Coordinates of C-alpha atoms in Angstrom, one line a residue:
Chain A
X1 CA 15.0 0.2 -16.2
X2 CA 14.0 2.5 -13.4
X3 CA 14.6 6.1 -13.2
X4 CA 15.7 8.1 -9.9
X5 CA 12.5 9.9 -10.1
X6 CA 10.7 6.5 -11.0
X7 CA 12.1 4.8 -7.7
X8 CA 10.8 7.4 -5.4
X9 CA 7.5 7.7 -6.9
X10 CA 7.0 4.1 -6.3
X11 CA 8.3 4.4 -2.6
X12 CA 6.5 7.5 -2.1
X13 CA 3.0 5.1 -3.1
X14 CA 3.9 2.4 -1.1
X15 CA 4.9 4.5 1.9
X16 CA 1.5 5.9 1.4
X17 CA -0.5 2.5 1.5
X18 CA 1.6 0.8 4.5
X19 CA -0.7 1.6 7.1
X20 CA -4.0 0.0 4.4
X21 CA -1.5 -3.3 3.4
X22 CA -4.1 -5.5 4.8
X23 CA -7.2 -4.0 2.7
X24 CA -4.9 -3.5 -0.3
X25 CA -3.3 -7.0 -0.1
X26 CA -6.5 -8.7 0.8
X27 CA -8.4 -6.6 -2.9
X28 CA -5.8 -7.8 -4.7
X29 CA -5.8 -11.4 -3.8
X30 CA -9.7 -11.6 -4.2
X31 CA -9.2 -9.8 -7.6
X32 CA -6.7 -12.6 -9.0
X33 CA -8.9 -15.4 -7.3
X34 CA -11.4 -14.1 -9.4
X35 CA -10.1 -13.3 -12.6
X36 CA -7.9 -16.8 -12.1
X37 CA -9.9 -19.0 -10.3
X38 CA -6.2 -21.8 -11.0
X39 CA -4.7 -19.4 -8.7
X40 CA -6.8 -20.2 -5.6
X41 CA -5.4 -23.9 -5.8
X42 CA -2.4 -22.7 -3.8
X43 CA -4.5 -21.6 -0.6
X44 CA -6.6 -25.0 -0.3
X45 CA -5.1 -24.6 3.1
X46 CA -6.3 -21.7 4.1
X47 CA -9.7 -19.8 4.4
X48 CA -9.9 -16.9 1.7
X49 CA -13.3 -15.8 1.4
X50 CA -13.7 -12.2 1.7
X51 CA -13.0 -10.5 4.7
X52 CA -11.3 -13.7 6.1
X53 CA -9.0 -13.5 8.6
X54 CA -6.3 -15.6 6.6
X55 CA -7.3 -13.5 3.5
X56 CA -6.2 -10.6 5.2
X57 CA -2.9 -11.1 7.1
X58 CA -1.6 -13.1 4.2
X59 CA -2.6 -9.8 1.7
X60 CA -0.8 -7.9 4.5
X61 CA 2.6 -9.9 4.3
X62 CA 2.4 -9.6 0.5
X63 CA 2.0 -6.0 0.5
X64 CA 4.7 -5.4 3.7
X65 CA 7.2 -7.0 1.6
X66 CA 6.2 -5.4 -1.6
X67 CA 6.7 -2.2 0.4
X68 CA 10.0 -3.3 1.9
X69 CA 11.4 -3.8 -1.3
X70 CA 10.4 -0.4 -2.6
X71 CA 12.7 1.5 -0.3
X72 CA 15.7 0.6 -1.2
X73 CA 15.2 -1.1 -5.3
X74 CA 19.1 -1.8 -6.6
X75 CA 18.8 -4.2 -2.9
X76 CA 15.8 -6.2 -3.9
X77 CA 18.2 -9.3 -4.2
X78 CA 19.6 -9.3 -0.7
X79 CA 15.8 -7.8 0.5
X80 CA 13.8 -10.6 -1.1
X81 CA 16.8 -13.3 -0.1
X82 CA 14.6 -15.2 2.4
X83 CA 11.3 -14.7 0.2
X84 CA 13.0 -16.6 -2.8
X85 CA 13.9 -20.0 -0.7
X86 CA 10.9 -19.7 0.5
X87 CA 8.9 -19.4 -2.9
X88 CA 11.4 -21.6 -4.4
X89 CA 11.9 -24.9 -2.5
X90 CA 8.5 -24.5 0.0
X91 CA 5.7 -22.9 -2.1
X92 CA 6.7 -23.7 -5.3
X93 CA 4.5 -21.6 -7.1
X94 CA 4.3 -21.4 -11.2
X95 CA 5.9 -18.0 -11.5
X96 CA 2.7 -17.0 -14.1
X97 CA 0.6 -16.5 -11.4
X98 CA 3.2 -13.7 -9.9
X99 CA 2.1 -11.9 -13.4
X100 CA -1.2 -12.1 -12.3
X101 CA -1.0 -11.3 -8.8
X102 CA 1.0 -8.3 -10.1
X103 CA -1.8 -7.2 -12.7
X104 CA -4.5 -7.5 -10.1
X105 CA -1.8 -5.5 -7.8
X106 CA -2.0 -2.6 -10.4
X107 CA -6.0 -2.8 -10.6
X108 CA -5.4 -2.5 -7.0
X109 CA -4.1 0.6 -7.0
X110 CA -6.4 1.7 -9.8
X111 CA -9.4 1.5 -8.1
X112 CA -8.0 3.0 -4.9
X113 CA -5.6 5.8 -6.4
X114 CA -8.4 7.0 -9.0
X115 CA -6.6 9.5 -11.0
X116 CA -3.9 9.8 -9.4
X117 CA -2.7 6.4 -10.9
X118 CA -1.4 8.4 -13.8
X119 CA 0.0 6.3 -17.0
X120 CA 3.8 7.4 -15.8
X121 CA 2.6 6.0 -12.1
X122 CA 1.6 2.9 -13.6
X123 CA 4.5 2.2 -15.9
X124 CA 6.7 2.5 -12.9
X125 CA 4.9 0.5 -10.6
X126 CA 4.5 -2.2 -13.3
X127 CA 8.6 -2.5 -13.7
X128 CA 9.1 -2.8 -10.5
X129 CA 6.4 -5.5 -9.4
X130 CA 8.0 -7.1 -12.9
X131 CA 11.2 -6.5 -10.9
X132 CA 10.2 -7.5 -7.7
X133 CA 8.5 -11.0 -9.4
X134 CA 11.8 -11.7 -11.4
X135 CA 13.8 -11.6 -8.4
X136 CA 11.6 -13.7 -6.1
X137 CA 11.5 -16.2 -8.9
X138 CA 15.4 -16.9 -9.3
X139 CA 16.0 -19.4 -6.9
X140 CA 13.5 -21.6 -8.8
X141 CA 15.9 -23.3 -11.0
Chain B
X1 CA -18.5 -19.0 -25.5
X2 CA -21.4 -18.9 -22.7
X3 CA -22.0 -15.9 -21.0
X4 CA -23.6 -15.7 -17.8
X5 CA -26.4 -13.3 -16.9
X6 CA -24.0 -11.4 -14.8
X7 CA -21.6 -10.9 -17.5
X8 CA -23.7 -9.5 -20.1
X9 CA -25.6 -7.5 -17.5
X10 CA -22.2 -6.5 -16.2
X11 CA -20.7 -5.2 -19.7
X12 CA -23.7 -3.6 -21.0
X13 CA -23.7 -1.5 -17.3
X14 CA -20.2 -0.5 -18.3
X15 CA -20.4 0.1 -21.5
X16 CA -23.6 2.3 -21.0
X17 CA -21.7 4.6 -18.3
X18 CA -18.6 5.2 -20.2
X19 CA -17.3 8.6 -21.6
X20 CA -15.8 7.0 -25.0
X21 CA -13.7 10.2 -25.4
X22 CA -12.0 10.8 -22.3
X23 CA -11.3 6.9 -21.6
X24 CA -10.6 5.8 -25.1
X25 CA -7.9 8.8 -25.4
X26 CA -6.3 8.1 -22.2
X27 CA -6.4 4.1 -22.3
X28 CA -4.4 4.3 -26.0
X29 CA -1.8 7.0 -24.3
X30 CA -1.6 5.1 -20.9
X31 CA -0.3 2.1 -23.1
X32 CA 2.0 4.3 -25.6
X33 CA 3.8 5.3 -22.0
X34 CA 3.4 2.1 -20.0
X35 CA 4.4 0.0 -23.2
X36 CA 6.7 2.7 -25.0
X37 CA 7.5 -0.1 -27.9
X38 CA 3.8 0.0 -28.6
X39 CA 4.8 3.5 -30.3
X40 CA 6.2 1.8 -33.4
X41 CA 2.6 1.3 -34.9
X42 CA 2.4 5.6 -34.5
X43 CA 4.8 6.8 -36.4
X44 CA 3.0 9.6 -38.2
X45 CA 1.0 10.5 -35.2
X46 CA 3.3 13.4 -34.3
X47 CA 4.3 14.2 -31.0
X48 CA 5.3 10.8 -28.7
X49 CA 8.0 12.3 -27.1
X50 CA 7.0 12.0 -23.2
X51 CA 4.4 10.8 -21.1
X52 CA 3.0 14.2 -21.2
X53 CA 3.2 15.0 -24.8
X54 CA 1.5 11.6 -25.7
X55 CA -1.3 12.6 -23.0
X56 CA -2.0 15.8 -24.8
X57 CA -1.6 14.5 -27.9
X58 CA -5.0 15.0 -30.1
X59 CA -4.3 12.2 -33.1
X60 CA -3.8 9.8 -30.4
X61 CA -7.0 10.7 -28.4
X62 CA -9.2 10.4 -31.4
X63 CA -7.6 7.6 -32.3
X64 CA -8.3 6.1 -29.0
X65 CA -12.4 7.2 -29.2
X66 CA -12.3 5.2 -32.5
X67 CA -11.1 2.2 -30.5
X68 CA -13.5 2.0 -28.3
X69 CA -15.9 2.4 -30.4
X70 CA -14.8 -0.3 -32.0
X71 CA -15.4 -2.4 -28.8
X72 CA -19.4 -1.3 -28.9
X73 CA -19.5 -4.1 -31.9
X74 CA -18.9 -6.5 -29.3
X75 CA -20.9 -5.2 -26.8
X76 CA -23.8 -5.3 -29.2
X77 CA -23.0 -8.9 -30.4
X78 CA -21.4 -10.9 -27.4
X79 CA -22.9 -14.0 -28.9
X80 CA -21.0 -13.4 -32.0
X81 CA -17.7 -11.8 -31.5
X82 CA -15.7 -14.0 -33.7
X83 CA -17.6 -13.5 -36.9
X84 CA -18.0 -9.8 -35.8
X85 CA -14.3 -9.0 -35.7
X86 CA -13.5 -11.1 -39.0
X87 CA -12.7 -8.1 -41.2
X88 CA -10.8 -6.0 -38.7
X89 CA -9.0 -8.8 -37.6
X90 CA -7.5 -9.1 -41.2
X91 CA -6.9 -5.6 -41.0
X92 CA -4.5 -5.5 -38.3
X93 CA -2.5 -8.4 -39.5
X94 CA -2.4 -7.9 -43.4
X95 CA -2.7 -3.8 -43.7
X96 CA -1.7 -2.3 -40.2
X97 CA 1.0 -5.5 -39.3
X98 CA 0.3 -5.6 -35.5
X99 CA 1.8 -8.0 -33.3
X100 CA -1.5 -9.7 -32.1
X101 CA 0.1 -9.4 -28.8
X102 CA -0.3 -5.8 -28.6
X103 CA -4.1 -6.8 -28.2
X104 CA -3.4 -7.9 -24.8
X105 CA -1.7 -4.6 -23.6
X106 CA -4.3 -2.8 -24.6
X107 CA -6.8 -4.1 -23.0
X108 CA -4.8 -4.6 -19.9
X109 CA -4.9 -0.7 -20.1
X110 CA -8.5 -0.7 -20.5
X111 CA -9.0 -2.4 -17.2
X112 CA -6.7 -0.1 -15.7
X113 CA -9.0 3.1 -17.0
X114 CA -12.1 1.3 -16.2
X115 CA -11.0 0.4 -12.4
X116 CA -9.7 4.2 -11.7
X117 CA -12.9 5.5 -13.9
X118 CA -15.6 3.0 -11.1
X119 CA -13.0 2.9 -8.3
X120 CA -14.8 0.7 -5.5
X121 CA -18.2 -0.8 -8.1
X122 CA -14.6 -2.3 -10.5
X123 CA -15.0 -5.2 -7.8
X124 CA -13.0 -8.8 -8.4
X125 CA -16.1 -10.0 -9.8
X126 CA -16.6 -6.9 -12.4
X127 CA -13.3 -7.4 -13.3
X128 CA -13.6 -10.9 -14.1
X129 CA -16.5 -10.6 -16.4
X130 CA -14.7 -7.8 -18.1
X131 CA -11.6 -9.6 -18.2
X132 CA -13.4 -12.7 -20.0
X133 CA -15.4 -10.2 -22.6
X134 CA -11.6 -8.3 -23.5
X135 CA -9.9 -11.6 -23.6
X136 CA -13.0 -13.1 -26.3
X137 CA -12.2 -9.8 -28.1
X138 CA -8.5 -10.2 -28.5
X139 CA -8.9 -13.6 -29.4
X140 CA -10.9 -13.2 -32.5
X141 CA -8.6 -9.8 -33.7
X142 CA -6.0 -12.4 -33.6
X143 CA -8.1 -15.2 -35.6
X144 CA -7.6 -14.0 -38.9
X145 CA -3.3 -14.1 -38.4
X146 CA -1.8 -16.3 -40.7

């Protein structure tokens, strides 16, 4: 459950870190390809070694549509519409690694915000990437 | 469990440069607020009313240091964790009745502190070591659960 206040805080952050979505969504991709190295099995495709190219625009997209989301929360079902098909019926990914994506996410933000990521910060961003996964997952069955 | 030379080098470097007062306290507040059902196991720890009462909340910031302390054992015995947690592993199950799960929250918190405490040095790698070491550590507080 989100509060008014909670909802623009998270906006407000994510409004804030649009114009760094690449270097954010790039960190927190590394971070989950290292802490779960099972996660990397869904990029054989693609090249993500640090500073890759790939790496990078695919953090971006991540992080665009995490920020999309934000702005307007009680739509994330009609905002994340085309995201679920496409997680559901192309990707097909096993919805635990959205937990993990999401905790590297808030590590994310950790090491960028400092202290600024206050405990109230951090419970609301963690309900609505909890949110954001939930919704992107329900086309999956 | 093997630990690698980067690991042990890695946790003993974090270890050495935390301040066990102001990170315990805040890591055991940031999960009262970011886990609020967390706060059933502090009932007569007084004020949990907010986010900002539990931050200035002295019981739970001591409570926190002692904690982390707690975590030095296993910094001081990686190769022995298990057998090093045995009695306070039965403690939380058979005196203090905590959902083993809880474990995991915690240190989820930790890693939250930690990263905002080192900002760019908490890199994917660092995290991953410390990962492993907090995951070996809630394992064996949850071995003694029957």
């Amino acid at each position: 459950m989100l509060s008014a206040r909670e909802k623009e805080l998270i906006a407000e952050i994510w409004d804030r870190l649009t114009p760094v979505a690449e270097d954010i969504g790039a960190e927190a991709l590394l971070r989950m390809f290292a802490t779960e190295p099972g996660s990397k099995t869904y990029f054989s495709h693609l090249d993500i070694s640090p500073s890759s190219a790939h790496l990078r625009s695919h953090g971006k997209k991540i992080v665009l549509a995490i920020a999309e989301g934000a702005k307007d929360i009680s739509q994330l079902a009609v905002t994340l519409g085309p995201l679920q098909t496409l997680h559901a019926y192309q990707l097909r990914i096993d919805p635990t690694n959205f937990k993990f994506f999401s905790h590297c996410m808030l590590v994310t933000l950790a090491a960028h915000m400092r202290n600024d990521f206050t405990p109230v910060a951090h419970a609301a961003m963690d309900k609505y990437l909890s949110a954001f996964a939930a919704v992107l997952a329900e086309k999956f069955r | 469990v093997v630990w690698t030379d980067f690991e042990r080098a890695t946790i003993a470097d974090i270890f050495s440069k935390l301040d066990y007062e102001a990170v315990g306290g805040a890591t055991l507040a940031r999960c009262l607020i970011v886990y609020p059902w967390t706060q059933r196991y502090f009932g007569n720890f007084g004020n949990l009313y907010n986010a900002a009462a539990i931050m200035g909340n002295p019981m739970i910031a001591k409570h926190g240091t002692t904690i982390l302390h707690g975590l030095d054992r296993a910094v001081k015995n990686m190769d022995n964790i298990k057998a090093t947690y045995a009695e306070l592993s039965v403690l939380h199950s058979e005196k203090l009745h905590v959902d083993p799960d809880n474990f995991k929250l915690l240190s989820d918190c930790l890693t939250i502190v930690v990263a905002a405490q080192l900002g760019k040095a908490f890199s994917g790698e660092v995290q991953a070591a410390f990962q492993k070491f907090l995951s070996v550590v809630v394992s064996a507080l949850g071995k003694q659960y029957h």
